[in-house]
Structures are given as structure tokens and as C-alpha cells.
CSV table of C-alpha atoms in Angstrom, one decimal:
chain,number,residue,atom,x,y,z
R,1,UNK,CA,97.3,109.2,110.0
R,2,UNK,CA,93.5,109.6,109.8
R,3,UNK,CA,91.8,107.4,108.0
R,4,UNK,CA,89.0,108.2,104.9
R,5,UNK,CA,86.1,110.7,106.5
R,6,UNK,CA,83.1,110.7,104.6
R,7,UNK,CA,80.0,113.3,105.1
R,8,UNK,CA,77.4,113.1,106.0
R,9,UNK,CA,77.0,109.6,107.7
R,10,UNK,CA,73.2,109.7,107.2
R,11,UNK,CA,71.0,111.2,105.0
R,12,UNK,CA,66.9,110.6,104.3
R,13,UNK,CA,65.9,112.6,100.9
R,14,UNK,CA,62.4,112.1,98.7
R,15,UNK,CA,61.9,111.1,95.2
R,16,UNK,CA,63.3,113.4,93.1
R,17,UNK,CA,65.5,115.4,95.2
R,18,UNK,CA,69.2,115.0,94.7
R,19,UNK,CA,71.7,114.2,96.9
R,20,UNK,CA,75.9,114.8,97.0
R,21,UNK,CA,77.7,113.5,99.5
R,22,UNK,CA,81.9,114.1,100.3
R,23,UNK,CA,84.9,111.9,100.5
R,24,UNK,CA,88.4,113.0,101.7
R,25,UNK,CA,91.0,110.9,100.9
R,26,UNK,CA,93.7,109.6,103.5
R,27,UNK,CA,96.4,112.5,103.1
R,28,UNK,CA,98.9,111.5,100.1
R,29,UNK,CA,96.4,108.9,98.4
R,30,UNK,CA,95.3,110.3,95.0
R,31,UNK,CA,92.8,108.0,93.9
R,32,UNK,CA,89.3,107.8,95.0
R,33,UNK,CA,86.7,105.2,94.6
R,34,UNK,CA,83.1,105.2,95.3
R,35,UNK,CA,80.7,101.6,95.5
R,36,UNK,CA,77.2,101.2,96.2
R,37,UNK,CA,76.3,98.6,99.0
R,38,UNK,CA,73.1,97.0,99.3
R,39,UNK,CA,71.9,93.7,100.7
R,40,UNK,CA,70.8,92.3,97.3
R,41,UNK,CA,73.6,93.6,95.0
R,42,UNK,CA,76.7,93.8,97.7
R,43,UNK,CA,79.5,95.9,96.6
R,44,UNK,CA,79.4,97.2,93.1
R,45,UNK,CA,82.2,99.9,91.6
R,46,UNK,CA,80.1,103.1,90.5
R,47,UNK,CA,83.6,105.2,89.7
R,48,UNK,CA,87.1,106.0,90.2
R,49,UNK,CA,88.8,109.4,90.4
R,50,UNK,CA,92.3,110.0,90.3
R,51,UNK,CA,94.0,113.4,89.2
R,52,UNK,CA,91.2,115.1,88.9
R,53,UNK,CA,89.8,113.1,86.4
R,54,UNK,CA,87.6,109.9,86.4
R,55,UNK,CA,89.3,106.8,85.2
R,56,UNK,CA,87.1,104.1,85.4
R,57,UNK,CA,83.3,103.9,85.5
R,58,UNK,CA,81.0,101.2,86.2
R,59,UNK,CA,77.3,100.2,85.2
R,60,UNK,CA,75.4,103.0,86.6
R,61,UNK,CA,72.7,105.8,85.0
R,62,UNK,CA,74.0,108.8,84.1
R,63,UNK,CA,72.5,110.0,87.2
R,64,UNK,CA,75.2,108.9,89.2
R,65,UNK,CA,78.0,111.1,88.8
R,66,UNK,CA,81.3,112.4,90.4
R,67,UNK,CA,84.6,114.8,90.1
R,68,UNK,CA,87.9,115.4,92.1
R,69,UNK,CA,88.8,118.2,93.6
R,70,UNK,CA,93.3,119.1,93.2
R,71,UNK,CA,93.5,118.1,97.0
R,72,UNK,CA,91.9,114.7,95.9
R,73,UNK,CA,88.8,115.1,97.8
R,74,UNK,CA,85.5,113.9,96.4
R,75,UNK,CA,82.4,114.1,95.2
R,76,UNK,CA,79.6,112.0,94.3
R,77,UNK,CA,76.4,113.5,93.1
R,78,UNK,CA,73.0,111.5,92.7
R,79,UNK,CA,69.9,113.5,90.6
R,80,UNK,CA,66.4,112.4,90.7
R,81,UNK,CA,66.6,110.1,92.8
R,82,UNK,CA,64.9,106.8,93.1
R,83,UNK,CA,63.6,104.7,96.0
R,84,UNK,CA,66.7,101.2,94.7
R,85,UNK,CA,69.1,104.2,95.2
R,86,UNK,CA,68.7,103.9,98.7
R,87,UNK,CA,72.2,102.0,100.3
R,88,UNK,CA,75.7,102.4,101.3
R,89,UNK,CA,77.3,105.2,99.8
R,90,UNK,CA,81.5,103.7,100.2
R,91,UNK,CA,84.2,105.7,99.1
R,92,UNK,CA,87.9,103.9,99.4
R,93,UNK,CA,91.2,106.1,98.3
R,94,UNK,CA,94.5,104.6,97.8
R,95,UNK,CA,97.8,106.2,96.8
R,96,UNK,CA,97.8,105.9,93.1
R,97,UNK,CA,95.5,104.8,90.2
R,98,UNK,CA,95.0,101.3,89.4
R,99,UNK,CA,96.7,100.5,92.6
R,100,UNK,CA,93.8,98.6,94.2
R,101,UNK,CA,95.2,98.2,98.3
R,102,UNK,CA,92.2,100.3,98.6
R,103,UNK,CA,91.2,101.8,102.3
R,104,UNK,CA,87.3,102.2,102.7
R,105,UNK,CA,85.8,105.0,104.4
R,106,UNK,CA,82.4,104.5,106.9
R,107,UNK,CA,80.0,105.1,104.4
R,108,UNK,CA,77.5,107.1,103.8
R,109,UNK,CA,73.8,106.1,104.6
R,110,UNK,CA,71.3,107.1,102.1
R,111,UNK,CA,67.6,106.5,102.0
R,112,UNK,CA,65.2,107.4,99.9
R,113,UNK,CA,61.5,107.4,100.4
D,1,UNK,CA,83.7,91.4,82.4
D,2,UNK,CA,85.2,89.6,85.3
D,3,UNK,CA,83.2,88.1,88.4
D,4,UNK,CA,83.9,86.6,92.0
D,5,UNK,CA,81.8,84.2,93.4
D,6,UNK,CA,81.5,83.4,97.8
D,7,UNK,CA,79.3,80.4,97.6
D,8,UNK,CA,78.9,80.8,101.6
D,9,UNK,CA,76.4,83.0,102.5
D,10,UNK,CA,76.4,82.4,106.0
D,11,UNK,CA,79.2,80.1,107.9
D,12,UNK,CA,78.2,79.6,112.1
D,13,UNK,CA,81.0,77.7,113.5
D,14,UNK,CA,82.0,76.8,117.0
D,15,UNK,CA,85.3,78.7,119.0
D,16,UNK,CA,88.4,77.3,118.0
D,17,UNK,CA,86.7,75.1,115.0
D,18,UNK,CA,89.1,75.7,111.6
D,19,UNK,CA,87.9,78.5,108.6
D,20,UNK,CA,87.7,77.8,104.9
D,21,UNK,CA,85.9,80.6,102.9
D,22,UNK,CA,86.0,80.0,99.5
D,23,UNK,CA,86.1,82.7,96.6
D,24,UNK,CA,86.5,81.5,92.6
D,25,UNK,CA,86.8,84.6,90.3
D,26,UNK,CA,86.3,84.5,86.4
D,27,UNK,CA,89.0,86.1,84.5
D,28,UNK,CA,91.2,85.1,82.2
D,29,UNK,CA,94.4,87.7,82.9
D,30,UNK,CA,96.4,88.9,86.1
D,31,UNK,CA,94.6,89.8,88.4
D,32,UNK,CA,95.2,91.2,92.0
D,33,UNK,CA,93.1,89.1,94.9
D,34,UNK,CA,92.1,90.6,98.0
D,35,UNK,CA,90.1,89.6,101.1
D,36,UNK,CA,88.2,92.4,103.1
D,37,UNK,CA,86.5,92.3,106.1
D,38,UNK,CA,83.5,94.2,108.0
D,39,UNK,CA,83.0,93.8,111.4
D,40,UNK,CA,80.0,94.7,112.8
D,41,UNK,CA,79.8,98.3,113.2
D,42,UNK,CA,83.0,99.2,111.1
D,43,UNK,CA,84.7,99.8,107.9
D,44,UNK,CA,85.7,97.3,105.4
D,45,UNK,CA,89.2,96.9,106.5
D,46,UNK,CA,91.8,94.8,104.3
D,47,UNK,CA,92.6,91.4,106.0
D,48,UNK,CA,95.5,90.3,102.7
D,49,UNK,CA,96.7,90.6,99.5
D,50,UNK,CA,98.0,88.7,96.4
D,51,UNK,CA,99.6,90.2,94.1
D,52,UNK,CA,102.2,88.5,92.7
D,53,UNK,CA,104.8,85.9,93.8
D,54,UNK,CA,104.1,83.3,96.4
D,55,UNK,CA,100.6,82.0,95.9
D,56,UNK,CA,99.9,81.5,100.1
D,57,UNK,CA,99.3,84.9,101.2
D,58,UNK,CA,99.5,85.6,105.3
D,59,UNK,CA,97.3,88.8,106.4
D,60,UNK,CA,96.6,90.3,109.8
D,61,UNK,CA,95.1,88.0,112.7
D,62,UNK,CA,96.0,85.1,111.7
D,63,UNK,CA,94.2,84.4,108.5
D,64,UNK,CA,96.0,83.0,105.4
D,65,UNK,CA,94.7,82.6,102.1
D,66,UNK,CA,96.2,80.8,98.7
D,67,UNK,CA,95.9,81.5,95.3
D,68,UNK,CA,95.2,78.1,93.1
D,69,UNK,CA,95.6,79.6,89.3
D,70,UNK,CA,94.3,76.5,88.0
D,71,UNK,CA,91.0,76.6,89.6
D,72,UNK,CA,90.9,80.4,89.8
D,73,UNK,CA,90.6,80.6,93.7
D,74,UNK,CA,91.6,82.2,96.5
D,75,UNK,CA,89.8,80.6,99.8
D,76,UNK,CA,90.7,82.0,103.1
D,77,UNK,CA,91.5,80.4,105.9
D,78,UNK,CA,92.5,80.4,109.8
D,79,UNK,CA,93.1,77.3,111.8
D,80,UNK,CA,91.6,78.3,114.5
D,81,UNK,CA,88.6,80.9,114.8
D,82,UNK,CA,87.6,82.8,117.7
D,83,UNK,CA,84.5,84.6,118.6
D,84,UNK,CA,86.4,88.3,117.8
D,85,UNK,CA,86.2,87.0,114.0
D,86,UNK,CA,82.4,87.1,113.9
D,87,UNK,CA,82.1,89.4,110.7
D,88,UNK,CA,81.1,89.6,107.2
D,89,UNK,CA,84.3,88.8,105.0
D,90,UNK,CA,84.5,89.6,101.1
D,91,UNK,CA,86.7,88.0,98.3
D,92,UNK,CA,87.5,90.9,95.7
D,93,UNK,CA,89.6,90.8,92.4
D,94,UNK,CA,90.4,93.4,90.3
D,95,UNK,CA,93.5,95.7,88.4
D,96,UNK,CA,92.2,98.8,87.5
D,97,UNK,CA,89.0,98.1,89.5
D,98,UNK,CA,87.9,95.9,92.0
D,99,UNK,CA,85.0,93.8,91.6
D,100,UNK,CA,83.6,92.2,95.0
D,101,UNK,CA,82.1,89.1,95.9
D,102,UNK,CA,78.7,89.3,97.7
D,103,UNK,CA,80.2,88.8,101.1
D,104,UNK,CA,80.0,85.4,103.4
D,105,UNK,CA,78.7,86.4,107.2
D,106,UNK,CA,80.6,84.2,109.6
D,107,UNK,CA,79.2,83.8,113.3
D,108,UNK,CA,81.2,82.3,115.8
D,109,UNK,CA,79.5,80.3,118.6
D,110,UNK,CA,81.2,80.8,121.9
């Protein structure tokens, strides 16, 4: 079974610009996650997504947003963005909402300058 | 608002010495308990769960971990490390969402 595929792996934007990167699930898992990692703030929850519709949300801007596509793949979408929104983009899925075994994807590099 | 503390940033031990890595969490309901690890180069991969029932957990490669309610932990362990387990290893609680320690980096000395 593959495992969580995230795109693209690496991506350099400018202040400003936005950015939206891609998550697909592991095929049957319904629920999607994405966290932020950097070295000063580790792993933080930014949103989850299952059905479609985003269930939880954590202490990000309004900048940082998301949706779910009906063959649970994902979005995350960053506007205007800053130079402390450069980190690890992680998306995890697992097969139902709330259920937290999570599986993590690769990540997504992001760097702003 | 819950939160999970690693107070071991960085753990260098020798091949074969014994692992504690300890994680406290602050919450006062049920919560789920998870360990995750990174190796270098690679996902965060889940090492074991608690979710319910008995409070010493046994996850892949050897590591264990135990839930103490009292003193809201859940410290991993392995008896015997090897150099393979060089990695950065996170505590994380959560039930609808999962909120992560900042990660302790173990190296292992050949």
C-alpha cells in the first residue's frame, strides 16, 4: 500500500507570494492532517480535514488555510507569505476522524526569503 | 489546552547502554499517547500506542513504553540501544488532535 505522497518536496517563494502545496492520503484513510515543523516550535497541528470538511483547527493566521477534495486528497494554501513561515510543511492521514494512529507523509520543504 | 513536555533535548549513549525518554503531558481527561520517531532522512513513523487497557505498551524494535496516570507520563524505553536507533523521537498526546512534544535527538555511540 503506498504510503502518504506529498508535492512538491521543495519549494523557495518570496515575501508575499503564496504558496499551496498537495497531500494524498494513504488509499481508504479519510482524514487528513497538516503540522508545521520548525526547529524552535517542533510540531504544531495547523488543521484537520475529514469528509470534506475541516474539523479541527489550530492557532494559526487566517492565512493558513485548507479544504478536502471527495477522494480525500489535500490542500493547504499559505497567502502572503512571511519569512517564520518558512519550515516543514507535514501532512499525516489516518482512516477516520479523531482516530489519531496518524501516518506522516515526507513533508514539504518551504522557504521563504 | 493540553501540553507534552520531553525534558531531553539531546540523549548520546553508548551501544547496548539502556533508553529512558521521558514525556509528562498536561491534561486532565483520556487521552491517547503516542511515541513517534524520525530517523534521519525519513518520515515520522509510529514506534507505539496507548490507548486504553494495559498501561505497558510494546511497539516495533524493541521499545516499550508505560503509561503512569498518576504522574501523567509515558517514558519510553528499550533495554538495550543500538546504533540503528540514532534518531529524533517525539512523545505526542491527543483525541481529536494530537499535540507533540518538541522531540528528544538520541545519538548512539558505536
Amino acid at each position: 500500500k503506498a504510503g502518504v505522497t506529498q508535492t512538491p518536496r521543495y519549494l523557495i517563494k518570496t515575501r508575499g507570494q503564496q504558496v499551496t502545496l498537495s497531500c494524498s492520503p494513504i488509499s481508504g484513510h479519510r482524514s487528513v492532517s497538516w503540522y508545521q515543523q520548525t526547529p524552535g516550535q517542533g510540531l504544531q497541528f495547523l488543521f484537520e480535514y475529514f469528509s470534506e470538511t475541516q474539523r479541527n483547527k489550530g492557532n494559526f493566521p487566517g492565512r493558513f488555510s485548507g479544504r478536502q477534495f471527495s477522494n480525500s486528497r489535500s490542500e493547504m494554501n499559505v497567502s502572503t507569505l512571511e519569512l517564520g513561515d518558512s519550515a516543514l510543511y507535514l501532512c499525516a492521514s489516518s482512516l477516520m476522524a479523531g482516530n489519531n494512529e496518524q501516518y506522516f507523509g515526507p513533508g514539504t520543504r518551504l522557504t521563504v526569503t | 489546552a493540553q501540553s507534552v513536555s520531553q525534558h531531553n533535548h539531546h540523549v548520546i549513549l553508548s551501544e547496548a547502554a539502556s533508553l529512558e525518554l521521558g514525556c509528562n503531558y498536561s491534561y486532565g481527561g483520556t487521552v491517547n499517547l503516542f511515541w513517534y520517531v524520525q530517523y534521519p532522512g525519513q518520515h515520522l513513523q509510529l514506534l507505539l500506542k496507548y490507548f486504553s487497557g494495559d498501561p505497558l505498551v510494546k511497539g516495533i524494535k524493541g521499545f516499550e513504553a508505560e503509561f503512569i496516570k498518576s504522574k501523567f507520563s509515558f517514558n519510553l524505553r528499550k533495554p538495550s540501544v543500538q546504533w540503528s536507533d540514532t534518531a529524533e523521537y517525539f512523545c505526542a498526546v491527543g483525541l481529536e488532535k494530537l499535540t507533540f512534544g518538541t522531540g528528544t535527538r538520541l545519538t548512539i555511540i558505536p
